[in-house]
Short mmCIF file of C-alpha atoms in Angstrom, two decimals:
data_model
loop_
_atom_site.label_atom_id
_atom_site.label_comp_id
_atom_site.label_asym_id
_atom_site.label_seq_id
_atom_site.Cartn_x
_atom_site.Cartn_y
_atom_site.Cartn_z
CA MET A 1 -17.65 -27.48 -203.38
CA ALA A 2 -19.27 -30.19 -200.89
CA SER A 3 -16.17 -31.08 -199.30
CA LEU A 4 -15.47 -26.50 -199.05
CA GLN A 5 -19.23 -26.45 -197.15
CA ILE A 6 -18.04 -29.59 -195.04
CA LEU A 7 -14.74 -27.77 -194.51
CA SER A 8 -16.67 -24.12 -193.30
CA LEU A 9 -18.96 -26.31 -190.64
CA LEU A 10 -15.93 -28.33 -189.52
CA LEU A 11 -14.45 -24.53 -188.68
CA PHE A 12 -17.56 -22.79 -187.83
CA LEU A 13 -18.58 -25.41 -185.20
CA ALA A 14 -14.06 -25.60 -184.20
CA LYS A 15 -14.67 -21.46 -183.45
CA CYS A 16 -17.95 -22.03 -181.70
CA TYR A 17 -16.24 -25.03 -179.77
CA TYR A 18 -13.25 -22.53 -178.27
CA SER A 19 -15.16 -19.74 -177.78
CA LYS A 20 -17.46 -21.84 -175.75
CA GLU A 21 -14.56 -22.69 -173.48
CA GLU A 22 -12.75 -19.72 -172.96
CA ASP A 23 -17.23 -18.57 -172.28
CA LEU A 24 -16.57 -21.95 -169.51
CA VAL A 25 -12.88 -21.18 -168.45
CA GLN A 26 -14.16 -17.69 -167.83
CA CYS A 27 -18.28 -18.44 -166.51
CA LEU A 28 -15.63 -20.81 -163.72
CA SER A 29 -13.16 -18.59 -162.71
CA LYS A 30 -16.55 -16.00 -161.71
CA TYR A 31 -18.68 -18.66 -159.68
CA SER A 32 -15.80 -20.60 -158.53
CA GLU A 33 -14.74 -20.38 -154.54
CA THR A 34 -11.56 -22.56 -155.76
CA ASN A 35 -9.49 -23.00 -158.78
CA VAL A 36 -11.57 -25.66 -160.29
CA THR A 37 -10.80 -25.04 -163.46
CA GLN A 38 -7.73 -26.90 -163.22
CA ASN A 39 -10.01 -29.88 -163.27
CA ILE A 40 -11.38 -29.04 -166.98
CA TYR A 41 -10.40 -31.12 -170.16
CA THR A 42 -11.33 -29.60 -173.27
CA LEU A 43 -10.79 -31.17 -176.97
CA ASN A 44 -7.52 -29.67 -176.86
CA SER A 45 -6.14 -31.09 -173.41
CA PRO A 46 -3.88 -33.81 -174.67
CA THR A 47 -5.29 -35.70 -171.72
CA TYR A 48 -9.03 -35.57 -172.85
CA SER A 49 -9.04 -38.89 -175.31
CA SER A 50 -7.61 -41.09 -171.74
CA VAL A 51 -9.61 -39.43 -169.31
CA LEU A 52 -12.79 -39.84 -172.29
CA GLU A 53 -11.82 -43.73 -172.68
CA TYR A 54 -12.02 -44.28 -168.42
CA ALA A 55 -15.34 -42.83 -168.26
CA GLN A 56 -16.62 -44.44 -171.20
CA LYS A 57 -16.70 -48.19 -169.48
CA ASN A 58 -19.43 -49.30 -172.09
CA PRO A 59 -16.76 -49.17 -175.37
CA ARG A 60 -19.65 -49.27 -178.13
CA TRP A 61 -20.03 -45.82 -178.17
CA MET A 62 -16.39 -44.42 -178.18
CA ASN A 63 -16.97 -43.71 -181.87
CA SER A 64 -20.52 -41.46 -180.44
CA SER A 65 -20.35 -38.07 -179.75
CA HIS A 66 -18.41 -36.80 -177.72
CA PRO A 67 -18.50 -34.01 -174.69
CA ILE A 68 -16.96 -30.70 -175.31
CA PHE A 69 -15.54 -30.55 -171.79
CA ILE A 70 -15.37 -32.99 -169.12
CA VAL A 71 -15.30 -31.46 -165.51
CA SER A 72 -14.19 -33.70 -162.86
CA PRO A 73 -15.06 -31.97 -159.66
CA THR A 74 -12.32 -33.20 -156.56
CA LYS A 75 -14.67 -31.24 -154.39
CA GLU A 76 -18.49 -31.02 -153.68
CA SER A 77 -18.94 -27.43 -153.69
CA ASP A 78 -16.90 -27.50 -157.37
CA ILE A 79 -20.53 -29.20 -159.26
CA LYS A 80 -22.18 -25.65 -158.81
CA PRO A 81 -20.15 -23.31 -160.66
CA VAL A 82 -20.67 -26.09 -163.52
CA ILE A 83 -24.61 -26.24 -162.97
CA LEU A 84 -24.96 -22.73 -162.98
CA CYS A 85 -22.02 -21.74 -165.99
CA ALA A 86 -23.69 -24.63 -168.22
CA LYS A 87 -27.35 -23.05 -167.51
CA ILE A 88 -25.53 -19.53 -169.08
CA LEU A 89 -23.80 -20.95 -171.39
CA GLY A 90 -26.74 -23.22 -173.19
CA LEU A 91 -24.87 -26.36 -172.63
CA GLN A 92 -26.70 -29.32 -171.36
CA ILE A 93 -24.99 -31.81 -168.24
CA LYS A 94 -24.16 -35.37 -168.84
CA ILE A 95 -23.81 -37.00 -165.03
CA LYS A 96 -20.91 -40.14 -165.54
CA SER A 97 -21.16 -41.67 -161.44
CA GLY A 98 -19.13 -45.34 -163.24
CA GLY A 99 -20.29 -44.68 -166.62
CA HIS A 100 -21.23 -48.33 -167.06
CA ASP A 101 -24.94 -47.45 -168.97
CA TYR A 102 -26.14 -49.45 -171.03
CA GLU A 103 -27.09 -46.96 -173.39
CA GLY A 104 -24.05 -44.63 -172.57
CA ILE A 105 -26.73 -41.29 -172.28
CA SER A 106 -23.87 -40.56 -169.24
CA PHE A 107 -21.28 -39.63 -171.99
CA ARG A 108 -22.92 -38.93 -174.73
CA SER A 109 -25.39 -36.50 -176.18
CA GLU A 110 -27.05 -35.40 -180.02
CA THR A 111 -26.53 -31.47 -178.58
CA PRO A 112 -22.85 -29.71 -176.95
CA PHE A 113 -22.85 -31.22 -173.19
CA VAL A 114 -20.78 -30.94 -170.86
CA MET A 115 -19.83 -34.30 -169.16
CA LEU A 116 -19.50 -33.72 -165.59
CA ASP A 117 -17.40 -36.60 -164.34
CA LEU A 118 -17.88 -37.92 -160.68
CA SER A 119 -14.76 -40.31 -160.12
CA ASN A 120 -12.97 -38.02 -157.49
CA LEU A 121 -16.08 -38.04 -155.20
CA ASP A 122 -14.84 -41.06 -154.14
CA LYS A 123 -14.67 -40.21 -150.25
CA ILE A 124 -16.76 -43.20 -147.85
CA GLU A 125 -17.74 -42.87 -143.81
CA ILE A 126 -18.35 -46.19 -141.88
CA ASP A 127 -19.78 -46.16 -138.65
CA LEU A 128 -20.66 -49.51 -137.85
CA LYS A 129 -22.35 -48.78 -133.92
CA GLU A 130 -24.72 -47.11 -136.83
CA GLY A 131 -24.92 -49.22 -138.79
CA THR A 132 -24.76 -47.35 -142.01
CA VAL A 133 -22.05 -45.74 -144.52
CA TRP A 134 -21.60 -42.51 -146.26
CA ALA A 135 -20.18 -43.38 -149.45
CA GLN A 136 -20.02 -40.80 -152.33
CA ALA A 137 -21.59 -41.02 -155.82
CA GLY A 138 -18.39 -41.61 -157.80
CA GLU A 139 -17.27 -44.43 -155.66
CA THR A 140 -17.42 -48.20 -156.94
CA LEU A 141 -19.44 -50.67 -155.59
CA GLY A 142 -16.22 -52.37 -155.35
CA GLN A 143 -14.33 -49.30 -153.17
CA LEU A 144 -17.09 -49.79 -151.26
CA TYR A 145 -17.74 -53.42 -150.89
CA TYR A 146 -13.58 -53.35 -150.08
CA ALA A 147 -13.89 -50.15 -147.19
CA ILE A 148 -17.09 -52.38 -145.38
CA ALA A 149 -14.89 -56.07 -145.87
CA LYS A 150 -12.12 -54.27 -143.76
CA LYS A 151 -14.16 -52.62 -141.00
CA SER A 152 -15.88 -56.25 -140.53
CA LYS A 153 -16.57 -60.08 -141.85
CA VAL A 154 -20.04 -59.72 -140.87
CA HIS A 155 -21.24 -56.84 -142.59
CA ALA A 156 -22.11 -56.45 -146.37
CA PHE A 157 -24.31 -54.19 -148.57
CA PRO A 158 -26.99 -55.39 -151.01
CA GLY A 159 -25.75 -53.92 -154.11
CA GLY A 160 -24.93 -55.34 -157.45
CA VAL A 161 -22.95 -58.17 -158.97
CA CYS A 162 -20.88 -55.81 -160.67
CA PHE A 163 -18.70 -54.73 -158.45
CA THR A 164 -17.13 -52.11 -161.41
CA VAL A 165 -20.06 -49.58 -161.79
CA GLY A 166 -20.26 -46.22 -159.72
CA THR A 167 -22.84 -46.31 -156.83
CA GLY A 168 -25.00 -43.24 -157.77
CA GLY A 169 -25.48 -44.78 -160.79
CA ILE A 170 -26.71 -48.30 -159.56
CA ILE A 171 -28.35 -47.50 -156.27
CA SER A 172 -30.52 -44.20 -158.19
CA GLY A 173 -31.50 -47.02 -160.90
CA ASP A 174 -32.84 -49.64 -158.43
CA GLY A 175 -29.89 -52.06 -157.98
CA LEU A 176 -30.55 -56.14 -157.89
CA GLY A 177 -28.19 -58.37 -156.59
CA SER A 178 -27.55 -61.96 -154.85
CA LEU A 179 -28.55 -60.22 -151.42
CA MET A 180 -31.71 -58.62 -152.60
CA ARG A 181 -33.53 -61.77 -152.29
CA LYS A 182 -32.83 -61.57 -148.17
CA PHE A 183 -32.23 -57.63 -147.88
CA GLY A 184 -34.25 -55.88 -150.55
CA LEU A 185 -32.59 -53.43 -153.48
CA ALA A 186 -30.08 -51.11 -152.94
CA SER A 187 -32.24 -48.29 -152.54
CA ASP A 188 -34.18 -50.24 -149.95
CA ASN A 189 -31.11 -49.60 -147.94
CA VAL A 190 -31.03 -45.84 -148.41
CA VAL A 191 -31.59 -43.80 -145.26
CA ASP A 192 -30.13 -40.25 -146.55
CA ALA A 193 -28.29 -38.23 -149.55
CA HIS A 194 -26.99 -35.68 -150.67
CA VAL A 195 -28.22 -34.05 -153.57
CA MET A 196 -27.21 -30.88 -155.25
CA ASP A 197 -30.36 -29.10 -157.11
CA VAL A 198 -31.14 -26.98 -160.28
CA ASN A 199 -30.13 -24.37 -158.77
CA GLY A 200 -26.64 -25.62 -156.81
CA ASN A 201 -28.33 -26.38 -153.49
CA ILE A 202 -27.07 -29.51 -151.02
CA LEU A 203 -30.16 -31.01 -150.54
CA ASP A 204 -30.03 -33.73 -147.16
CA ARG A 205 -33.74 -36.57 -146.84
CA LYS A 206 -35.22 -32.68 -144.78
CA LYS A 207 -34.66 -30.32 -146.88
CA MET A 208 -34.99 -32.48 -150.04
CA LYS A 209 -38.12 -34.08 -148.57
CA GLU A 210 -39.50 -36.97 -148.71
CA ASP A 211 -40.99 -36.35 -152.57
CA LEU A 212 -37.21 -35.91 -153.94
CA PHE A 213 -35.97 -38.81 -151.60
CA TRP A 214 -38.43 -41.14 -152.52
CA ALA A 215 -37.73 -40.24 -156.06
CA ILE A 216 -34.44 -40.71 -156.48
CA ARG A 217 -34.12 -44.12 -155.05
CA GLY A 218 -34.62 -45.56 -157.78
CA GLY A 219 -35.75 -43.34 -160.40
CA GLY A 220 -33.27 -42.28 -162.05
CA GLY A 221 -31.10 -39.64 -159.48
CA ALA A 222 -29.86 -37.82 -163.24
CA SER A 223 -33.10 -36.53 -163.62
CA PHE A 224 -33.70 -34.83 -160.36
CA GLY A 225 -30.25 -33.16 -159.56
CA VAL A 226 -26.96 -34.83 -159.15
CA ILE A 227 -26.69 -37.10 -156.47
CA LEU A 228 -23.73 -36.35 -154.35
CA ALA A 229 -23.69 -38.82 -151.77
CA TRP A 230 -25.69 -41.98 -150.28
CA LYS A 231 -25.97 -42.82 -146.63
CA LEU A 232 -26.63 -46.88 -146.82
CA LYS A 233 -28.14 -49.05 -144.13
CA LEU A 234 -25.68 -52.13 -143.67
CA VAL A 235 -26.90 -55.32 -143.15
CA ARG A 236 -25.35 -58.86 -141.13
CA VAL A 237 -24.51 -61.49 -142.78
CA PRO A 238 -22.77 -64.88 -141.39
CA ASP A 239 -18.96 -64.74 -141.04
CA LYS A 240 -19.46 -67.99 -143.44
CA VAL A 241 -21.63 -68.43 -146.77
CA THR A 242 -21.78 -70.71 -149.75
CA VAL A 243 -21.05 -70.56 -153.15
CA PHE A 244 -21.91 -73.02 -155.86
CA THR A 245 -22.37 -73.41 -159.66
CA VAL A 246 -23.97 -76.23 -160.79
CA TYR A 247 -23.41 -76.80 -165.66
CA LYS A 248 -26.70 -78.38 -167.29
CA LYS A 249 -27.51 -78.23 -170.93
CA LEU A 250 -30.75 -76.76 -171.71
CA ASP A 251 -32.34 -79.35 -173.91
CA SER A 252 -32.04 -82.24 -171.65
CA ASN A 253 -32.71 -80.28 -168.62
CA GLN A 254 -35.99 -78.01 -169.26
CA ASN A 255 -37.53 -80.50 -166.11
CA LEU A 256 -34.87 -78.49 -163.68
CA LEU A 257 -35.04 -75.08 -165.43
CA GLN A 258 -39.14 -75.38 -165.36
CA LYS A 259 -38.80 -76.34 -161.05
CA TRP A 260 -36.09 -73.15 -161.25
CA GLN A 261 -39.19 -71.47 -162.23
CA ASN A 262 -41.43 -72.53 -160.18
CA THR A 263 -39.56 -72.52 -157.13
CA SER A 264 -36.97 -70.17 -156.67
CA HIS A 265 -38.54 -67.44 -156.20
CA GLN A 266 -40.49 -69.85 -152.85
CA LEU A 267 -36.76 -70.96 -151.81
CA PRO A 268 -35.65 -69.88 -148.28
CA ASP A 269 -34.87 -66.25 -148.80
CA GLY A 270 -31.12 -66.80 -147.43
CA LEU A 271 -31.08 -69.11 -151.09
CA PHE A 272 -30.25 -67.11 -153.77
CA ILE A 273 -29.90 -68.79 -157.14
CA ARG A 274 -30.31 -67.11 -160.56
CA THR A 275 -30.17 -68.79 -163.80
CA VAL A 276 -27.87 -67.95 -166.78
CA ILE A 277 -28.34 -69.56 -170.46
CA GLN A 278 -25.34 -69.14 -173.75
CA ASN A 279 -24.01 -70.80 -175.97
CA ASP A 280 -21.24 -73.39 -175.48
CA GLY A 281 -18.80 -75.45 -177.49
CA THR A 282 -17.39 -74.81 -181.23
CA GLY A 283 -18.47 -75.48 -184.68
CA ASN A 284 -20.92 -78.73 -184.96
CA ASP A 285 -20.29 -79.28 -181.28
CA GLN A 286 -21.88 -76.16 -180.51
CA TYR A 287 -25.54 -76.76 -177.70
CA VAL A 288 -26.81 -74.24 -175.29
CA LEU A 289 -25.50 -74.23 -171.92
CA MET A 290 -27.49 -73.26 -168.73
CA PHE A 291 -26.04 -72.87 -165.14
CA PHE A 292 -27.12 -72.42 -161.50
CA GLN A 293 -25.52 -69.52 -160.05
CA ALA A 294 -25.94 -69.32 -156.32
CA LEU A 295 -25.43 -67.52 -152.85
CA TYR A 296 -26.38 -69.02 -149.26
CA LEU A 297 -26.12 -67.61 -146.21
CA GLY A 298 -24.63 -69.92 -143.81
CA PRO A 299 -21.64 -72.96 -143.79
CA VAL A 300 -22.69 -75.60 -146.44
CA ASP A 301 -23.60 -77.71 -143.46
CA GLU A 302 -26.44 -76.09 -143.39
CA LEU A 303 -26.63 -75.69 -147.64
CA ILE A 304 -25.90 -79.08 -148.17
CA PRO A 305 -29.41 -81.05 -146.12
CA LEU A 306 -31.50 -77.93 -147.62
CA LEU A 307 -29.90 -78.60 -151.23
CA LYS A 308 -30.77 -81.92 -150.78
CA GLU A 309 -34.45 -81.11 -150.34
CA LYS A 310 -35.33 -78.43 -152.90
CA PHE A 311 -32.48 -79.19 -155.18
CA PRO A 312 -31.06 -82.82 -155.29
CA GLU A 313 -30.98 -82.20 -159.52
CA PHE A 314 -27.65 -80.70 -158.28
CA ASP A 315 -26.20 -83.13 -156.93
CA LEU A 316 -24.22 -81.14 -154.69
CA GLU A 317 -21.79 -82.68 -152.14
CA LYS A 318 -19.87 -81.46 -148.97
CA LYS A 319 -16.42 -82.84 -150.53
CA ASP A 320 -17.98 -80.50 -153.85
CA CYS A 321 -17.02 -77.27 -151.77
CA PHE A 322 -13.58 -77.88 -150.85
CA GLN A 323 -11.63 -79.40 -153.68
CA GLU A 324 -11.06 -77.57 -157.07
CA PRO A 325 -13.98 -78.84 -159.43
CA VAL A 326 -12.89 -82.14 -161.75
CA VAL A 327 -13.10 -80.61 -165.28
CA ASP A 328 -13.63 -83.62 -167.68
CA CYS A 329 -14.75 -82.57 -171.53
CA SER A 330 -15.37 -86.02 -172.77
CA ASN A 331 -18.78 -85.35 -172.80
CA MET A 332 -19.94 -81.84 -172.61
CA PRO A 333 -19.92 -79.06 -170.54
CA CYS A 334 -16.46 -80.18 -168.97
CA ILE A 335 -16.95 -78.89 -165.50
CA ARG A 336 -20.22 -80.13 -163.77
CA LYS A 337 -20.56 -78.54 -160.55
CA GLU A 338 -18.03 -76.08 -158.16
CA CYS A 339 -18.64 -74.88 -154.82
CA ARG A 340 -16.85 -72.27 -152.40
CA GLU A 341 -17.27 -71.89 -148.14
CA SER A 342 -16.09 -68.37 -148.02
CA SER A 343 -16.71 -64.95 -146.40
CA TRP A 344 -19.55 -63.07 -148.10
CA ILE A 345 -16.67 -60.32 -149.77
CA GLY A 346 -15.52 -63.84 -150.91
CA SER A 347 -19.17 -64.55 -152.19
CA VAL A 348 -18.68 -61.24 -154.27
CA LEU A 349 -15.40 -61.83 -155.94
CA TYR A 350 -17.22 -65.59 -156.71
CA PHE A 351 -20.14 -63.93 -158.35
CA TYR A 352 -17.77 -61.38 -160.61
CA GLY A 353 -16.32 -64.67 -162.14
CA LYS A 354 -12.97 -64.47 -159.53
CA ARG A 355 -11.45 -67.25 -157.16
CA THR A 356 -12.52 -66.45 -153.78
CA ASN A 357 -9.53 -66.25 -152.25
CA GLU A 358 -7.94 -62.99 -154.19
CA PRO A 359 -6.65 -60.20 -152.81
CA LEU A 360 -9.18 -58.08 -151.95
CA GLU A 361 -7.50 -55.28 -153.72
CA VAL A 362 -8.91 -56.70 -157.18
CA LEU A 363 -12.00 -54.54 -155.87
CA LEU A 364 -10.42 -51.74 -156.92
CA GLU A 365 -9.16 -52.81 -160.34
CA LYS A 366 -9.30 -49.73 -162.50
CA SER A 367 -7.93 -50.36 -165.42
CA ILE A 368 -9.08 -50.42 -169.06
CA PRO A 369 -9.40 -53.14 -170.21
CA THR A 370 -7.40 -54.42 -173.58
CA GLN A 371 -9.80 -56.64 -174.94
CA LYS A 372 -13.03 -55.10 -175.90
CA ASN A 373 -16.66 -56.56 -175.75
CA TYR A 374 -19.62 -54.45 -176.94
CA PHE A 375 -23.06 -55.63 -176.28
CA LYS A 376 -26.68 -54.25 -176.05
CA ALA A 377 -29.25 -55.59 -173.74
CA THR A 378 -32.75 -54.95 -172.71
CA SER A 379 -34.79 -56.99 -169.85
CA ALA A 380 -38.38 -58.09 -168.25
CA PHE A 381 -39.75 -59.02 -165.25
CA VAL A 382 -42.05 -62.86 -165.66
CA LYS A 383 -45.07 -63.62 -163.72
CA THR A 384 -45.20 -67.20 -165.33
CA PRO A 385 -43.19 -69.83 -166.39
CA ILE A 386 -42.19 -69.83 -169.58
CA PRO A 387 -43.04 -73.33 -170.90
CA GLU A 388 -41.52 -75.82 -173.12
CA SER A 389 -42.55 -74.36 -176.21
CA GLY A 390 -40.80 -70.61 -175.40
CA TRP A 391 -37.26 -72.60 -174.44
CA GLU A 392 -37.93 -74.47 -177.63
CA MET A 393 -37.80 -70.99 -179.29
CA VAL A 394 -34.65 -68.95 -177.42
CA LYS A 395 -32.89 -72.84 -178.26
CA ARG A 396 -33.07 -72.20 -181.85
CA LEU A 397 -32.29 -68.55 -181.73
CA PHE A 398 -29.26 -69.41 -179.72
CA LEU A 399 -28.04 -71.58 -182.26
CA GLU A 400 -27.92 -68.95 -184.60
CA GLU A 401 -26.19 -66.27 -183.05
CA GLU A 402 -22.32 -66.67 -181.60
CA ARG A 403 -22.66 -65.35 -178.10
CA PRO A 404 -25.98 -64.65 -176.80
CA GLN A 405 -26.97 -64.82 -172.71
CA ILE A 406 -29.45 -64.97 -171.15
CA ILE A 407 -29.32 -64.12 -166.89
CA MET A 408 -32.27 -64.99 -165.04
CA GLU A 409 -32.40 -63.76 -161.12
CA PRO A 410 -35.12 -65.28 -158.41
CA LEU A 411 -37.42 -62.29 -156.75
CA GLY A 412 -39.64 -63.00 -154.04
CA GLY A 413 -38.37 -63.24 -150.41
CA LYS A 414 -38.23 -59.96 -148.39
CA LEU A 415 -38.89 -58.06 -152.26
CA ASP A 416 -42.40 -59.59 -151.75
CA GLU A 417 -42.92 -57.01 -148.57
CA ILE A 418 -42.05 -54.25 -149.86
CA SER A 419 -45.57 -52.41 -151.91
CA GLU A 420 -44.35 -51.56 -155.01
CA SER A 421 -44.84 -47.44 -154.25
CA GLU A 422 -42.69 -47.96 -151.34
CA ILE A 423 -39.75 -46.57 -154.25
CA PRO A 424 -40.24 -46.49 -157.74
CA LEU A 425 -39.56 -49.96 -158.62
CA PRO A 426 -43.25 -51.62 -158.78
CA HIS A 427 -41.80 -55.32 -159.95
CA ARG A 428 -42.15 -56.52 -156.47
CA LYS A 429 -45.05 -59.55 -155.41
CA GLY A 430 -46.16 -60.92 -158.52
CA ASN A 431 -43.28 -61.20 -160.23
CA LEU A 432 -41.31 -64.44 -160.30
CA TYR A 433 -38.18 -63.46 -161.48
CA ASN A 434 -36.14 -60.55 -163.84
CA ILE A 435 -35.20 -61.21 -167.21
CA GLN A 436 -32.16 -59.79 -169.03
CA TYR A 437 -31.09 -60.41 -172.37
CA LEU A 438 -27.66 -59.81 -173.39
CA VAL A 439 -25.82 -60.53 -177.20
CA ASN A 440 -21.99 -59.24 -177.10
CA TRP A 441 -19.42 -58.83 -179.98
CA GLY A 442 -15.28 -58.54 -180.31
CA ASP A 443 -15.53 -55.83 -183.47
CA ASN A 444 -17.73 -52.38 -183.42
CA SER A 445 -18.00 -51.77 -187.41
CA GLU A 446 -21.47 -51.07 -188.63
CA SER A 447 -21.12 -55.13 -190.53
CA ILE A 448 -20.59 -56.51 -187.18
CA SER A 449 -22.97 -54.78 -184.62
CA SER A 450 -25.82 -54.32 -186.60
CA PRO A 451 -26.70 -57.78 -187.23
CA LYS A 452 -26.06 -58.50 -183.61
CA ILE A 453 -28.96 -55.92 -182.94
CA GLU A 454 -31.06 -57.10 -184.96
CA TRP A 455 -31.04 -60.35 -183.76
CA LEU A 456 -31.45 -59.05 -179.62
CA ARG A 457 -34.41 -57.34 -181.24
CA LYS A 458 -35.99 -60.73 -182.51
CA LEU A 459 -35.60 -62.42 -179.57
CA TYR A 460 -37.28 -59.30 -177.51
CA LYS A 461 -40.04 -59.57 -179.86
CA LYS A 462 -40.54 -63.50 -179.95
CA MET A 463 -40.14 -63.39 -176.40
CA GLU A 464 -43.41 -61.31 -175.65
CA PRO A 465 -45.86 -63.61 -175.32
CA TYR A 466 -44.41 -65.45 -172.31
CA VAL A 467 -43.16 -61.82 -170.11
CA ALA A 468 -44.85 -59.62 -168.22
CA ASN A 469 -47.37 -57.31 -170.14
CA SER A 470 -49.40 -54.34 -170.20
CA PRO A 471 -47.62 -52.68 -170.21
CA ARG A 472 -44.25 -54.84 -170.59
CA SER A 473 -42.35 -54.29 -168.06
CA ALA A 474 -38.26 -53.94 -168.10
CA TYR A 475 -35.66 -52.43 -165.36
CA LEU A 476 -34.50 -49.02 -165.22
CA ASN A 477 -30.05 -50.84 -164.56
CA TYR A 478 -30.22 -52.73 -168.12
CA ARG A 479 -32.02 -49.00 -170.00
CA ASP A 480 -33.33 -49.98 -173.73
CA LEU A 481 -33.42 -47.19 -175.79
CA ASP A 482 -35.45 -49.56 -177.87
CA LEU A 483 -38.19 -48.49 -175.79
CA GLY A 484 -38.55 -44.85 -176.45
CA THR A 485 -36.58 -42.01 -175.89
CA SER A 486 -37.26 -38.08 -175.80
CA GLN A 487 -34.47 -37.27 -177.59
CA ASP A 488 -35.65 -33.27 -178.23
CA TYR A 489 -39.28 -33.71 -177.60
CA TYR A 490 -39.61 -33.89 -173.63
CA ASN A 491 -43.77 -34.29 -173.59
CA TYR A 492 -45.24 -36.58 -170.62
CA SER A 493 -47.27 -38.37 -172.88
CA LYS A 494 -45.03 -39.37 -175.10
CA ALA A 495 -42.37 -40.56 -172.74
CA LYS A 496 -44.95 -42.54 -170.68
CA ILE A 497 -45.52 -45.35 -173.03
CA TRP A 498 -41.56 -46.62 -172.48
CA GLY A 499 -42.14 -44.35 -168.93
CA GLU A 500 -44.33 -47.11 -167.65
CA LYS A 501 -42.46 -50.58 -168.67
CA TYR A 502 -40.03 -49.08 -166.19
CA PHE A 503 -42.18 -47.73 -163.70
CA LYS A 504 -45.55 -48.71 -164.10
CA GLY A 505 -48.06 -45.89 -162.33
CA ASN A 506 -44.85 -44.80 -160.23
CA PHE A 507 -44.18 -42.79 -163.31
CA GLU A 508 -46.67 -40.33 -163.47
CA ARG A 509 -45.80 -39.49 -159.49
CA LEU A 510 -42.07 -39.10 -160.93
CA ALA A 511 -42.89 -36.04 -163.31
CA LYS A 512 -45.04 -34.30 -161.12
CA VAL A 513 -41.27 -34.65 -158.46
CA LYS A 514 -39.78 -33.21 -161.64
CA SER A 515 -42.31 -30.42 -162.44
CA LYS A 516 -41.55 -29.47 -158.96
CA VAL A 517 -37.59 -29.47 -157.95
CA ASP A 518 -36.58 -28.66 -162.18
CA PRO A 519 -39.27 -28.12 -164.13
CA ASN A 520 -37.54 -26.21 -167.33
CA ASN A 521 -36.08 -29.00 -167.16
CA PHE A 522 -32.33 -28.64 -166.82
CA PHE A 523 -31.51 -32.21 -166.33
CA ARG A 524 -32.52 -33.94 -168.92
CA ASN A 525 -30.91 -37.28 -171.56
CA GLU A 526 -32.57 -39.47 -174.13
CA GLN A 527 -34.57 -41.21 -170.88
CA SER A 528 -35.34 -39.09 -168.66
CA ILE A 529 -37.94 -38.36 -166.12
CA PRO A 530 -39.89 -34.96 -168.19
CA PRO A 531 -41.80 -32.46 -166.11
CA TYR A 532 -45.76 -33.90 -165.82
CA HIS A 533 -47.20 -30.17 -166.81
CA THR A 534 -45.47 -31.35 -170.77
CA ASP A 535 -48.87 -32.45 -171.75
CA SER A 536 -48.30 -30.68 -175.26
CA LEU A 537 -46.01 -31.40 -178.00
CA ARG A 538 -42.31 -28.98 -177.17
CA ARG A 539 -39.37 -28.43 -178.69
CA LEU A 540 -36.40 -27.83 -176.69
CA ASP A 541 -33.38 -25.63 -177.82
CA PRO A 542 -30.86 -27.53 -177.10
CA MET A 543 -28.55 -24.09 -176.83
CA SER A 544 -31.21 -22.86 -174.65
CA THR A 545 -31.06 -22.48 -171.08
CA GLY A 546 -33.84 -25.39 -170.56
CA LEU A 547 -36.87 -23.23 -171.08
CA HIS A 548 -39.60 -24.75 -173.69
CA GLN A 549 -40.91 -23.25 -175.79
CA ASP A 550 -44.10 -24.32 -177.77
CA VAL A 551 -43.74 -26.19 -181.12
#
């Protein structure tokens, strides 16, 4: 009997989906000036699975709910009929730029939805005379960096370290990176944008007015509309920069870690030194490794005297930057230090685990990795140095787990000069560094993934005494649904609980902007900004056009 009920339900859903497919195709044909339907992939399309797999850069969610339709427009004007028809048919839209969202919210949902895949919108226009670039939202950071490097050796953009992410997402979520101490965040360097609103209108900075322009630069653009393109300010960098990494064991170098915590945010803003902590070794020889990875905006001859003054413990010499690192595993870690003098684009490759002299075409790589890496992550900001007892706790927990990682990136410099209300990200002056906790695994079965996720939650809880609180802070691009979700409820006072972790007092302003530009909450996801007026508990009918009804 139960099997017959399940079969009936599946047949009903299939019928509904087929009906929706016909309805969507007819609707798009009615409202489109061009044949946008040729870029639609349905559950029955032979290429649907390959398109979906390419879209989902975070493989942890491959077995989650999938879109009824994937729409991959090749022109900005093709997006308007998708919005109009989704509203008419009561379908939710999820907007995918690069597909790296930590919680997969751009390509999964508990309600029927259309995935708007922007990857075909990847045009770039660089104006070196003006010092700006227009970049469409489907373009990856790698494509952007490649285009800049092909035009100039002394121009750069202060984006993120991972160059496979899409610009539409990372810039609308702030964009921490190795140049931020000198030039600010990616979103600090946006000078204009093109956004399609809920009515299908394309707005630039003048048309959208300053409140919406403020909100999309760090408040999560998908809450307010479809980010189509950014106009970005390029920055000037030296033709020679230096990158280096120094490896140490945590247990015998805690004094060095304490020194980094106290001074890394106060170093000259051209020197960025981040710290990564992870396990190394195997079996009884396992230990907790930390390494200091750095970018200096200048040649080796300038860097070495600075390090001898600030961090003589690194024992870095000029010769280290012009020879291969010595590998000696008789005394762990096998490599003590490595260094390279290169161009800025070489430093981009280096921070992503590549060699500084690899062909730049590496930045354009779009293939799907054959070896899957699954992960769960979360974040915090740190205002006071974590004491030795905190790191002892971290070491104990790390030795319980196979593939944990902590990444800490120093703030200060330019970030201290920008008001916490200038854009939605408020974690500026007074914060020493950002911290990201991760755990990785290679088998996504429930029996493997669940203990990994619970381990990370335990670490997150035990770190509470050591990180910024009231509210406990977090970084939007390291999205964590454990902080709270809207689910099918879009209630301002409830969303404020997790929203203030990302945005502090800026959350209220974001909600007020949302009320102006999308009062019926059409653009929504599990952690989107709700309208400010939603001050009573309301349920969103997933098959409605986005209108609220009181429960």
